[in-house]
Short mmCIF file of C-alpha atoms in Angstrom, two decimals:
data_model
loop_
_atom_site.label_atom_id
_atom_site.label_comp_id
_atom_site.label_asym_id
_atom_site.label_seq_id
_atom_site.Cartn_x
_atom_site.Cartn_y
_atom_site.Cartn_z
CA MET A 1 30.58 -12.12 -12.45
CA THR A 2 29.27 -8.68 -14.41
CA GLU A 3 25.96 -10.25 -16.23
CA GLY A 4 25.56 -7.13 -18.00
CA ARG A 5 24.98 -3.20 -18.03
CA TYR A 6 22.01 -1.04 -18.62
CA ASP A 7 21.22 2.62 -17.83
CA TYR A 8 18.73 1.85 -15.28
CA VAL A 9 18.56 -0.77 -12.66
CA ILE A 10 15.19 -1.21 -10.66
CA VAL A 11 15.36 -2.90 -7.87
CA GLY A 12 11.82 -4.25 -7.03
CA ALA A 13 8.62 -5.32 -9.35
CA GLY A 14 6.22 -3.75 -7.32
CA SER A 15 3.48 -1.32 -7.42
CA ALA A 16 5.75 1.46 -8.14
CA GLY A 17 9.01 -0.45 -9.84
CA CYS A 18 6.50 -1.69 -12.51
CA VAL A 19 5.32 1.61 -13.46
CA VAL A 20 9.11 3.25 -13.74
CA ALA A 21 10.20 0.45 -15.64
CA ALA A 22 7.05 0.92 -18.11
CA ARG A 23 7.62 4.67 -18.52
CA LEU A 24 11.28 4.26 -18.91
CA SER A 25 11.44 1.50 -21.58
CA ALA A 26 9.07 3.36 -23.41
CA ASP A 27 12.08 4.93 -24.91
CA PRO A 28 13.68 2.47 -27.19
CA ALA A 29 17.17 3.79 -27.05
CA VAL A 30 16.73 3.25 -23.09
CA SER A 31 17.97 -0.10 -21.49
CA VAL A 32 16.25 -1.02 -18.35
CA LEU A 33 16.75 -3.80 -15.87
CA LEU A 34 13.84 -4.96 -13.83
CA LEU A 35 15.00 -6.93 -10.60
CA GLU A 36 12.09 -8.88 -8.26
CA ALA A 37 12.80 -11.31 -5.69
CA GLY A 38 9.89 -12.60 -5.65
CA SER A 39 8.33 -15.11 -8.21
CA THR A 40 6.23 -14.39 -11.70
CA ASP A 41 2.97 -13.85 -11.42
CA ASN A 42 1.67 -16.68 -13.53
CA SER A 43 -0.77 -18.27 -11.22
CA PRO A 44 -4.54 -17.79 -12.46
CA ASP A 45 -5.54 -17.33 -8.77
CA LEU A 46 -3.86 -13.95 -8.69
CA THR A 47 -6.57 -12.47 -10.73
CA VAL A 48 -9.65 -13.77 -8.60
CA PRO A 49 -10.37 -11.19 -6.23
CA VAL A 50 -11.89 -13.19 -3.27
CA LYS A 51 -8.72 -15.29 -2.97
CA ALA A 52 -6.84 -12.23 -2.07
CA PRO A 53 -6.96 -13.63 1.46
CA SER A 54 -5.39 -17.12 0.68
CA PHE A 55 -2.00 -15.37 -0.27
CA LEU A 56 -1.28 -14.57 2.96
CA GLY A 57 1.72 -16.22 4.74
CA SER A 58 2.28 -17.85 1.32
CA ALA A 59 5.34 -17.97 -1.17
CA TYR A 60 4.04 -14.22 -2.79
CA ASP A 61 4.30 -12.78 0.86
CA TRP A 62 7.37 -11.45 2.56
CA ASP A 63 5.17 -12.48 6.03
CA PHE A 64 7.52 -10.17 8.03
CA ARG A 65 6.81 -10.35 11.91
CA SER A 66 7.53 -6.76 13.93
CA GLU A 67 8.92 -6.62 17.10
CA PRO A 68 6.64 -6.79 20.23
CA GLU A 69 4.71 -3.72 19.75
CA PRO A 70 4.89 -1.43 22.79
CA GLY A 71 1.31 0.39 22.31
CA LEU A 72 -0.22 -3.04 22.04
CA GLY A 73 0.91 -5.06 25.14
CA GLY A 74 4.13 -6.65 23.85
CA ARG A 75 2.18 -8.00 20.83
CA VAL A 76 3.85 -9.25 17.92
CA MET A 77 2.45 -8.01 14.57
CA THR A 78 2.38 -9.95 11.46
CA LEU A 79 3.44 -7.94 8.31
CA ASN A 80 2.35 -8.90 5.02
CA HIS A 81 3.66 -7.79 1.69
CA GLY A 82 3.78 -8.43 -1.79
CA ARG A 83 6.71 -10.62 -2.81
CA VAL A 84 5.89 -11.18 -6.68
CA LEU A 85 5.71 -8.88 -10.00
CA GLY A 86 3.22 -6.37 -9.13
CA GLY A 87 4.44 -6.92 -5.31
CA SER A 88 1.48 -5.79 -2.93
CA SER A 89 -0.71 -4.55 -5.67
CA SER A 90 -0.77 -8.39 -6.76
CA ILE A 91 -1.79 -9.56 -3.35
CA ASN A 92 -3.95 -6.88 -2.07
CA SER A 93 -7.53 -5.88 -1.71
CA MET A 94 -7.52 -3.55 -4.67
CA VAL A 95 -8.97 -0.72 -3.13
CA TYR A 96 -8.26 2.53 -5.00
CA LEU A 97 -8.26 5.14 -2.83
CA ARG A 98 -5.51 8.35 -3.35
CA GLY A 99 -6.04 10.21 0.14
CA ALA A 100 -7.19 13.47 0.78
CA ALA A 101 -5.67 16.75 -1.10
CA ALA A 102 -5.07 18.25 2.27
CA ASP A 103 -2.35 15.25 2.45
CA TYR A 104 -0.37 16.30 -0.53
CA ASP A 105 -0.43 19.55 0.06
CA GLU A 106 0.76 19.20 3.82
CA TRP A 107 3.63 17.46 1.94
CA ALA A 108 4.26 20.52 -0.50
CA ALA A 109 4.09 23.11 2.55
CA ALA A 110 6.87 21.21 4.72
CA GLY A 111 9.11 21.25 1.86
CA ALA A 112 8.33 18.53 -0.68
CA THR A 113 8.56 21.09 -3.95
CA GLY A 114 6.26 19.28 -6.80
CA TRP A 115 4.17 17.14 -4.46
CA SER A 116 1.10 19.09 -3.83
CA TYR A 117 -2.08 17.89 -5.15
CA ALA A 118 -2.64 19.84 -7.78
CA GLU A 119 0.79 18.78 -8.79
CA VAL A 120 0.27 14.81 -8.33
CA LEU A 121 -2.96 14.75 -9.39
CA PRO A 122 -2.02 14.57 -13.61
CA TYR A 123 -0.25 11.70 -12.35
CA PHE A 124 -3.22 9.82 -10.77
CA ARG A 125 -5.00 10.73 -13.59
CA ARG A 126 -2.15 9.83 -16.20
CA CYS A 127 -1.86 6.42 -14.80
CA GLU A 128 -5.80 5.53 -15.09
CA ASP A 129 -8.18 3.39 -17.29
CA ASN A 130 -11.41 4.54 -15.15
CA ASP A 131 -14.74 2.65 -16.40
CA ARG A 132 -16.25 5.72 -15.92
CA GLY A 133 -14.34 7.35 -18.10
CA ALA A 134 -12.44 10.84 -17.58
CA ASP A 135 -13.12 14.03 -16.07
CA ASP A 136 -11.12 16.63 -13.74
CA PHE A 137 -10.10 13.93 -11.27
CA HIS A 138 -9.96 10.65 -13.52
CA GLY A 139 -8.07 9.49 -16.57
CA ALA A 140 -8.82 7.15 -19.35
CA GLY A 141 -6.86 5.16 -21.52
CA GLY A 142 -3.77 5.08 -18.80
CA PRO A 143 -2.50 1.21 -17.90
CA LEU A 144 -4.08 0.74 -14.95
CA ALA A 145 -7.51 -0.41 -14.54
CA VAL A 146 -9.91 1.16 -12.07
CA SER A 147 -13.50 -0.10 -11.97
CA ASP A 148 -16.75 0.08 -9.94
CA GLY A 149 -16.80 -3.33 -8.20
CA ARG A 150 -18.82 -6.11 -9.45
CA SER A 151 -19.83 -7.37 -6.23
CA ARG A 152 -22.33 -5.49 -4.34
CA HIS A 153 -23.15 -7.57 -1.46
CA PRO A 154 -26.42 -7.13 0.42
CA LEU A 155 -24.65 -6.48 3.78
CA SER A 156 -22.23 -4.08 2.63
CA ALA A 157 -25.41 -2.07 0.96
CA ALA A 158 -26.52 -2.21 4.40
CA PHE A 159 -23.86 -0.87 6.20
CA LEU A 160 -23.79 2.21 3.62
CA GLU A 161 -27.77 2.99 4.39
CA ALA A 162 -26.96 2.75 8.20
CA ALA A 163 -23.86 5.26 7.79
CA GLN A 164 -26.34 7.39 6.05
CA GLN A 165 -28.91 6.79 8.65
CA ALA A 166 -26.24 8.14 11.24
CA GLY A 167 -25.64 11.07 9.53
CA TYR A 168 -22.74 10.51 6.72
CA PRO A 169 -23.36 11.45 3.11
CA LEU A 170 -23.24 9.10 0.26
CA ASN A 171 -20.03 10.20 -1.68
CA GLU A 172 -20.16 8.34 -5.13
CA ASP A 173 -16.48 9.46 -5.91
CA MET A 174 -14.11 9.43 -2.77
CA ASN A 175 -11.27 10.36 -5.72
CA GLY A 176 -13.03 13.14 -6.25
CA ALA A 177 -13.82 16.58 -5.25
CA THR A 178 -14.37 15.76 -1.85
CA GLN A 179 -13.21 12.78 -0.02
CA GLU A 180 -15.87 13.27 2.87
CA GLY A 181 -18.70 10.47 2.91
CA VAL A 182 -19.49 6.87 2.62
CA GLY A 183 -19.71 4.73 -0.72
CA PHE A 184 -18.62 1.72 -2.81
CA THR A 185 -14.82 2.25 -3.10
CA GLN A 186 -13.71 1.73 -6.88
CA VAL A 187 -11.04 -1.26 -7.35
CA THR A 188 -8.12 -2.46 -9.64
CA GLN A 189 -10.07 -4.80 -11.57
CA ARG A 190 -10.80 -5.05 -15.46
CA ASP A 191 -13.97 -7.17 -15.93
CA GLY A 192 -13.82 -8.63 -12.49
CA ARG A 193 -10.26 -10.00 -12.13
CA ARG A 194 -7.59 -7.88 -10.78
CA TRP A 195 -5.42 -5.77 -12.19
CA SER A 196 -1.98 -5.14 -10.50
CA THR A 197 0.64 -3.00 -11.99
CA ALA A 198 2.34 -6.39 -13.59
CA THR A 199 -0.89 -6.28 -15.56
CA GLY A 200 -1.35 -3.18 -16.25
CA TYR A 201 2.49 -2.07 -16.90
CA LEU A 202 4.36 -4.69 -17.14
CA ARG A 203 2.40 -7.49 -19.39
CA PRO A 204 1.89 -5.27 -22.48
CA ASN A 205 5.48 -4.50 -22.57
CA ARG A 206 7.22 -7.81 -22.03
CA GLY A 207 8.55 -8.17 -25.45
CA ARG A 208 10.11 -4.63 -25.44
CA PRO A 209 13.85 -5.90 -26.10
CA ASN A 210 15.06 -3.05 -24.02
CA LEU A 211 13.26 -4.08 -21.08
CA THR A 212 14.66 -7.40 -19.42
CA VAL A 213 12.98 -8.60 -16.26
CA LEU A 214 14.43 -10.72 -13.89
CA THR A 215 12.30 -12.73 -11.16
CA ASP A 216 13.74 -14.59 -8.41
CA SER A 217 16.68 -12.30 -8.02
CA PRO A 218 16.83 -10.83 -4.78
CA VAL A 219 19.52 -8.19 -4.55
CA SER A 220 22.44 -8.38 -1.85
CA ASP A 221 24.30 -5.41 -2.08
CA LEU A 222 24.46 -2.00 -4.10
CA LEU A 223 27.74 -1.35 -5.59
CA PHE A 224 29.58 2.19 -5.43
CA GLU A 225 32.39 4.19 -7.07
CA GLY A 226 32.99 7.00 -4.56
CA SER A 227 29.85 8.41 -3.65
CA ARG A 228 27.80 7.20 -7.04
CA ALA A 229 25.81 3.82 -6.80
CA VAL A 230 26.85 2.47 -9.94
CA GLY A 231 25.55 -1.35 -9.94
CA VAL A 232 23.59 -3.69 -7.78
CA ARG A 233 24.82 -7.49 -6.77
CA VAL A 234 22.11 -10.01 -7.49
CA ASP A 235 21.91 -13.79 -5.76
CA ARG A 236 21.05 -15.65 -8.84
CA ASP A 237 21.21 -19.01 -10.15
CA GLY A 238 23.34 -19.96 -6.64
CA GLY A 239 25.74 -17.32 -7.14
CA PRO A 240 26.37 -13.71 -6.85
CA THR A 241 25.69 -11.70 -10.23
CA ASP A 242 26.91 -7.82 -10.40
CA TYR A 243 24.66 -5.55 -12.85
CA ARG A 244 25.98 -1.65 -13.72
CA ALA A 245 23.60 1.15 -13.81
CA ASP A 246 25.13 3.39 -16.29
CA ALA A 247 22.55 6.26 -15.54
CA GLU A 248 20.85 5.48 -12.40
CA ILE A 249 19.49 2.91 -9.88
CA VAL A 250 15.74 3.20 -8.46
CA VAL A 251 15.18 1.44 -5.59
CA CYS A 252 11.33 0.05 -5.11
CA ALA A 253 11.60 -2.51 -2.58
CA GLY A 254 8.96 -1.04 -0.33
CA ALA A 255 8.72 0.84 3.01
CA TYR A 256 10.10 -2.29 4.81
CA GLY A 257 12.62 -3.59 1.67
CA SER A 258 14.08 -0.08 0.55
CA PRO A 259 15.43 1.00 3.95
CA GLN A 260 16.97 -2.01 4.80
CA MET A 261 18.71 -2.43 1.32
CA LEU A 262 20.04 1.69 1.99
CA MET A 263 21.31 0.52 5.32
CA LEU A 264 22.76 -2.40 4.43
CA ALA A 265 25.16 -0.04 1.67
CA GLY A 266 25.97 2.45 4.74
CA ILE A 267 23.22 4.45 4.11
CA GLY A 268 21.67 5.15 7.04
CA PRO A 269 21.77 6.01 10.67
CA ALA A 270 25.55 6.46 12.01
CA THR A 271 25.41 5.00 15.29
CA HIS A 272 23.02 2.20 13.91
CA LEU A 273 25.42 1.53 11.25
CA THR A 274 28.45 1.69 13.34
CA ALA A 275 27.43 -0.58 15.88
CA LEU A 276 26.77 -3.31 13.19
CA GLY A 277 30.21 -2.46 11.84
CA VAL A 278 28.90 -0.95 8.57
CA PRO A 279 30.86 1.49 7.22
CA VAL A 280 28.87 4.76 6.75
CA ARG A 281 28.21 6.14 3.38
CA ALA A 282 25.91 9.05 4.29
CA ASP A 283 24.51 9.38 8.08
CA LEU A 284 20.26 9.58 7.29
CA PRO A 285 17.42 8.49 9.08
CA VAL A 286 16.70 5.71 6.94
CA GLY A 287 14.37 3.59 8.79
CA LEU A 288 12.99 6.19 10.95
CA ASN A 289 9.38 7.86 10.80
CA LEU A 290 7.54 4.42 10.01
CA GLN A 291 3.96 5.09 9.61
CA ASP A 292 0.76 2.73 8.99
CA HIS A 293 -2.74 2.16 10.23
CA LEU A 294 -4.22 0.11 12.95
CA ARG A 295 -7.26 -1.21 12.30
CA SER A 296 -9.48 -2.47 14.51
CA GLY A 297 -13.50 -4.01 13.89
CA LEU A 298 -16.95 -4.73 15.28
CA CYS A 299 -18.40 -8.03 13.94
CA TYR A 300 -22.22 -9.14 14.54
CA GLU A 301 -23.88 -12.40 13.78
CA SER A 302 -25.54 -11.89 10.30
CA THR A 303 -29.27 -12.64 9.12
CA LEU A 304 -28.23 -12.85 5.70
CA PRO A 305 -25.35 -14.90 4.34
CA SER A 306 -22.20 -13.30 4.30
CA LEU A 307 -19.76 -13.41 1.50
CA GLN A 308 -18.26 -16.72 2.72
CA ARG A 309 -21.81 -18.55 2.20
CA SER A 310 -22.27 -16.41 -0.65
CA LEU A 311 -19.15 -18.45 -2.60
CA THR A 312 -21.33 -20.64 -4.04
CA ASP A 313 -21.39 -23.11 -7.39
CA GLU A 314 -23.83 -20.79 -8.78
CA ALA A 315 -21.59 -17.92 -7.94
CA LEU A 316 -18.20 -19.73 -9.59
CA ALA A 317 -20.24 -19.90 -12.78
CA LEU A 318 -21.99 -16.61 -12.95
CA TYR A 319 -18.25 -14.51 -12.07
CA GLU A 320 -16.71 -17.27 -14.79
CA ALA A 321 -19.61 -16.23 -17.22
CA GLU A 322 -19.72 -12.49 -16.64
CA GLY A 323 -16.65 -11.56 -14.21
CA ARG A 324 -19.33 -10.64 -11.38
CA GLY A 325 -20.83 -11.66 -8.22
CA PRO A 326 -19.44 -12.49 -4.81
CA ILE A 327 -16.25 -14.15 -6.37
CA SER A 328 -15.48 -10.74 -7.76
CA SER A 329 -15.48 -9.05 -4.36
CA ASN A 330 -12.35 -7.58 -2.82
CA VAL A 331 -14.07 -7.82 0.36
CA GLY A 332 -13.89 -4.59 1.63
CA GLU A 333 -16.39 -3.22 -0.76
CA THR A 334 -17.08 -0.34 0.94
CA ALA A 335 -15.28 2.97 2.51
CA GLY A 336 -16.28 5.98 4.64
CA PHE A 337 -14.46 9.03 5.82
CA ILE A 338 -16.07 10.50 8.51
CA ARG A 339 -15.19 12.79 11.67
CA SER A 340 -14.71 10.93 14.93
CA SER A 341 -15.98 13.72 16.66
CA PRO A 342 -18.27 16.78 16.22
CA ALA A 343 -15.31 18.92 17.49
CA VAL A 344 -13.26 17.59 14.70
CA ALA A 345 -12.66 19.93 11.62
CA GLU A 346 -12.15 17.45 8.62
CA PRO A 347 -12.33 13.64 8.48
CA ASN A 348 -10.22 11.94 10.43
CA TRP A 349 -11.49 8.43 10.72
CA HIS A 350 -11.36 5.89 7.93
CA VAL A 351 -14.26 3.32 8.44
CA ASN A 352 -15.39 0.35 5.93
CA GLY A 353 -18.32 -2.19 6.22
CA VAL A 354 -17.05 -6.05 5.30
CA PRO A 355 -19.89 -8.50 4.69
CA ALA A 356 -17.71 -10.89 6.65
CA MET A 357 -16.48 -11.73 9.76
CA ILE A 358 -12.89 -9.80 9.68
CA GLY A 359 -9.27 -11.20 9.86
CA GLY A 360 -5.71 -11.06 8.33
CA MET A 361 -5.91 -8.46 5.61
CA ILE A 362 -9.66 -8.17 5.74
CA GLY A 363 -9.46 -11.90 5.21
CA ILE A 364 -12.21 -14.31 5.53
CA ALA A 365 -12.55 -15.79 8.72
CA GLY A 366 -15.98 -16.89 9.22
CA ASP A 367 -19.55 -15.73 9.17
CA GLY A 368 -20.75 -12.12 10.03
CA VAL A 369 -21.07 -8.48 9.15
CA SER A 370 -18.38 -6.47 10.01
CA VAL A 371 -17.50 -2.44 10.49
CA ILE A 372 -13.87 -1.66 10.80
CA GLY A 373 -11.78 1.51 10.98
CA TRP A 374 -8.64 3.32 12.22
CA PRO A 375 -7.64 6.92 12.46
CA SER A 376 -6.91 8.26 8.92
CA LYS A 377 -3.76 10.35 10.09
CA PRO A 378 -1.94 8.42 12.98
CA THR A 379 0.60 10.65 14.62
CA SER A 380 2.61 7.74 16.14
CA CYS A 381 5.83 6.91 14.54
CA GLY A 382 7.98 3.90 14.33
CA TYR A 383 11.32 2.58 13.20
CA LEU A 384 13.02 0.13 11.33
CA GLU A 385 16.91 -1.31 11.83
CA LEU A 386 18.78 -3.93 10.65
CA ARG A 387 19.27 -7.41 12.99
CA ASP A 388 22.35 -7.83 11.42
CA THR A 389 24.52 -7.57 8.11
CA ASP A 390 22.89 -10.77 6.47
CA PRO A 391 20.72 -9.29 3.69
CA SER A 392 18.67 -12.30 3.79
CA THR A 393 17.98 -11.47 7.45
CA PRO A 394 14.43 -9.62 8.18
CA PRO A 395 14.91 -6.22 9.54
CA ARG A 396 13.79 -5.53 13.12
CA ILE A 397 10.42 -3.51 12.79
CA VAL A 398 8.28 -1.42 15.73
CA HIS A 399 5.35 0.70 14.49
CA ASN A 400 4.46 2.17 17.92
CA TYR A 401 0.89 1.97 17.21
CA LEU A 402 -0.91 4.35 19.72
CA MET A 403 1.80 5.84 21.22
CA THR A 404 0.37 9.04 21.13
CA GLY A 405 -2.53 10.64 22.93
CA TYR A 406 -4.28 11.60 19.68
CA ASP A 407 -4.19 8.10 18.14
CA ARG A 408 -5.66 6.81 21.09
CA ARG A 409 -8.26 9.53 21.42
CA THR A 410 -9.46 9.32 17.79
CA THR A 411 -9.60 5.65 18.43
CA CYS A 412 -11.64 5.80 21.14
CA ASP A 413 -13.91 8.38 19.34
CA GLY A 414 -14.09 6.33 16.13
CA MET A 415 -14.86 3.07 17.42
CA ARG A 416 -17.67 4.65 19.19
CA ARG A 417 -18.86 6.02 15.88
CA MET A 418 -19.02 2.83 14.47
CA ARG A 419 -21.39 1.41 17.08
CA GLU A 420 -23.55 4.03 16.55
CA ILE A 421 -23.44 2.79 12.71
CA THR A 422 -24.32 -1.10 14.14
CA GLU A 423 -27.18 1.02 15.55
CA GLN A 424 -28.98 1.93 13.01
CA PRO A 425 -32.12 0.28 11.67
CA ALA A 426 -30.67 -0.83 8.04
CA PHE A 427 -27.84 -2.10 10.00
CA LYS A 428 -30.04 -4.01 12.65
CA ALA A 429 -32.14 -5.49 9.55
CA VAL A 430 -29.23 -7.74 8.95
CA SER A 431 -27.73 -8.35 12.34
CA THR A 432 -29.09 -10.72 14.83
CA GLY A 433 -27.80 -7.97 17.35
CA ARG A 434 -24.92 -10.62 19.26
CA LEU A 435 -21.81 -9.43 19.27
CA LEU A 436 -18.85 -11.74 17.38
CA LEU A 437 -16.13 -9.48 18.25
CA GLY A 438 -15.98 -6.20 19.80
CA PRO A 439 -15.05 -4.21 23.26
CA GLU A 440 -16.83 -5.05 26.54
CA GLY A 441 -17.59 -1.41 26.87
CA TYR A 442 -17.38 1.64 25.21
CA ASP A 443 -15.52 3.56 27.93
CA ASP A 444 -11.72 4.61 26.97
CA PRO A 445 -10.43 1.65 29.07
CA SER A 446 -12.77 -0.62 27.56
CA ILE A 447 -11.86 0.02 23.98
CA LEU A 448 -8.46 0.68 24.28
CA ARG A 449 -7.72 -2.85 26.23
CA PHE A 450 -9.92 -4.58 23.13
CA VAL A 451 -7.95 -2.31 20.46
CA ARG A 452 -4.43 -3.41 22.06
CA GLN A 453 -5.62 -7.04 22.04
CA THR A 454 -7.22 -7.04 18.55
CA GLY A 455 -5.85 -4.50 16.20
CA VAL A 456 -3.97 -5.34 13.24
CA THR A 457 -1.87 -3.70 10.66
CA THR A 458 -3.98 -2.30 7.57
CA HIS A 459 -0.83 -2.91 5.61
CA HIS A 460 0.01 0.81 4.80
CA PRO A 461 3.37 1.19 5.95
CA CYS A 462 5.44 4.34 4.39
CA GLY A 463 7.72 7.09 5.30
CA THR A 464 11.19 4.78 5.99
CA CYS A 465 12.89 7.18 3.38
CA ALA A 466 10.79 9.95 3.53
CA ILE A 467 11.15 13.08 0.98
CA GLY A 468 12.84 16.00 2.81
CA GLU A 469 14.44 13.61 5.12
CA VAL A 470 16.16 10.63 3.38
CA VAL A 471 15.79 11.88 -0.33
CA ASP A 472 14.95 15.16 -1.98
CA PRO A 473 11.88 16.17 -3.83
CA GLU A 474 12.78 14.87 -6.90
CA LEU A 475 13.48 10.90 -4.70
CA ARG A 476 17.44 11.13 -5.05
CA VAL A 477 19.00 9.96 -1.87
CA TYR A 478 20.88 12.96 -0.32
CA GLY A 479 24.84 12.58 -0.64
CA ILE A 480 24.82 9.54 -3.01
CA GLU A 481 24.78 9.98 -6.64
CA GLY A 482 23.10 8.10 -9.09
CA LEU A 483 20.51 6.63 -6.78
CA ARG A 484 17.03 7.18 -6.31
CA VAL A 485 13.90 5.68 -4.00
CA ALA A 486 10.38 5.44 -5.30
CA ASP A 487 7.65 3.83 -3.26
CA ALA A 488 5.56 4.03 -0.56
CA SER A 489 8.99 4.54 1.86
CA VAL A 490 9.25 8.26 0.53
CA LEU A 491 5.95 9.52 1.52
CA PRO A 492 6.55 12.07 3.94
CA SER A 493 3.51 11.02 5.94
CA VAL A 494 0.90 8.54 5.60
CA THR A 495 -2.38 9.56 3.50
CA ARG A 496 -5.69 9.36 4.66
CA SER A 497 -6.83 6.38 2.79
CA ASN A 498 -5.23 2.99 1.59
CA THR A 499 -1.56 3.99 -0.06
CA ASN A 500 -1.76 1.57 -2.97
CA ALA A 501 -2.91 4.36 -5.55
CA PRO A 502 -0.46 6.75 -3.63
CA THR A 503 2.28 4.34 -4.59
CA ILE A 504 1.31 3.96 -8.19
CA MET A 505 1.63 7.82 -8.83
CA VAL A 506 5.24 8.08 -6.84
CA GLY A 507 5.91 5.36 -9.55
CA GLU A 508 4.53 7.62 -12.41
CA LYS A 509 5.95 10.61 -11.05
CA ALA A 510 9.52 9.10 -10.75
CA ALA A 511 9.39 8.11 -14.19
CA ASP A 512 8.86 11.66 -15.44
CA LEU A 513 11.89 12.69 -12.81
CA LEU A 514 14.20 10.50 -14.30
CA LEU A 515 13.46 11.27 -18.06
CA ALA A 516 13.83 15.04 -17.35
CA ALA A 517 17.01 14.01 -15.66
CA ARG A 518 18.05 12.03 -18.45
CA ALA A 519 17.38 15.01 -21.10
CA THR A 520 19.75 17.33 -19.73
CA ALA A 521 22.59 15.03 -18.36
CA PRO A 522 25.87 14.46 -20.20
CA ALA A 523 25.86 11.66 -23.13
CA ALA A 524 28.46 9.80 -21.00
CA VAL A 525 26.14 9.13 -18.00
CA VAL A 526 23.44 8.14 -19.75
CA SER A 527 24.74 5.66 -22.48
CA ALA A 528 26.15 2.20 -22.10
#
């Protein structure tokens, strides 16, 4: 059944999809359909920052599993990924970090024209409503609330003091002139409440007559006329429904979902698709170049109440009255970009202080004070491929963590830098010295054995539909008309940071690219 025709069909209402939908539908002459496989974001719990760990494994989570990871002794990794309006921006740790300027300049130097730091900075600024106000690096008045955290736990402050005692400078804006140093992170919150892309971009615009948002609507197939993508098939209300896109389809299903969708439509490695009986439309390296950050941590018994023990009735009353205190905590309140070794020219280790025992997506597992970290620019790459041709079957995912000598070297050196921070007076003042989680020793074999046993994803997958490999610098899929990808999967390499802010930036830039194409396209292509 064909339900309707729109100028643009956007698949996935996540961190980028909500942005694209809001920006395109600002023109009342443009009709936009936004499809989300998950549910609405109406639950009040989704706005409470400290409840984020409770969403892992819930109905709001795709809850993927990796294949046995060869670099981790064959362990299977749980891979959380948002399945709700706002996507992972509705369930993540709300950290607002963009990465280093070098990330984007490296992309541009490798052929991603238009993606240098100077060229993407305006999109970061445009999205922001930063409570610090506008300056050369930040914006005010945008849809995305960016704020200083309203929980500065004493254990987090102790970590920052210890890091400075270890020789790392305080940096009050790691999205500013320089990334190096340690500090409290800004978060995607307003008045102590989570501010997802669904909150900032969709909610104010749901009343637009030219914007249709459908939840619980997984896309099962892309529809084609020759080499042009013209629509999508959705499993909705117990049967298939087709929606046509007269201008373009934008796939924003994430670093796991977008490559799966493309491969099911015949866009991917020809050998793999042929083996599954999928007719090949375009032989492209879809699903390859999968990158992520692997985090490991040290946890000590604390002498002060940890975040878990701070969640009292008094804390709840403070939160309800003023939107501040421990319940507004994003758990990972601090961050730092440091060098794993004096021989390293630039920061290559991302470190966080956590006022709790770590677990899950920086979840609260118990009392303690933790220091966690990961190589900020890992060189290991994995892949994603289809198990079968059923769209409801989760893909096969292998990240290949720790499979390069560089990643192993950086991990060993970085773990030793974290240990040095825990040996500083400020950290010892809040710790009994009893190690709750850590390696038996700090020689390379002991560290690697520990990391292989305990390391987990930092939930920063990207690169599976990379610019220059699967899509061109304007995010158009090579060899296919009317189809773009706009999400973390297009990042040519993982940023030296969390990836949510870069993904929102991708959505902003994608919207401009689409609008520019519309302005120059023949009228018959852009009208229903």
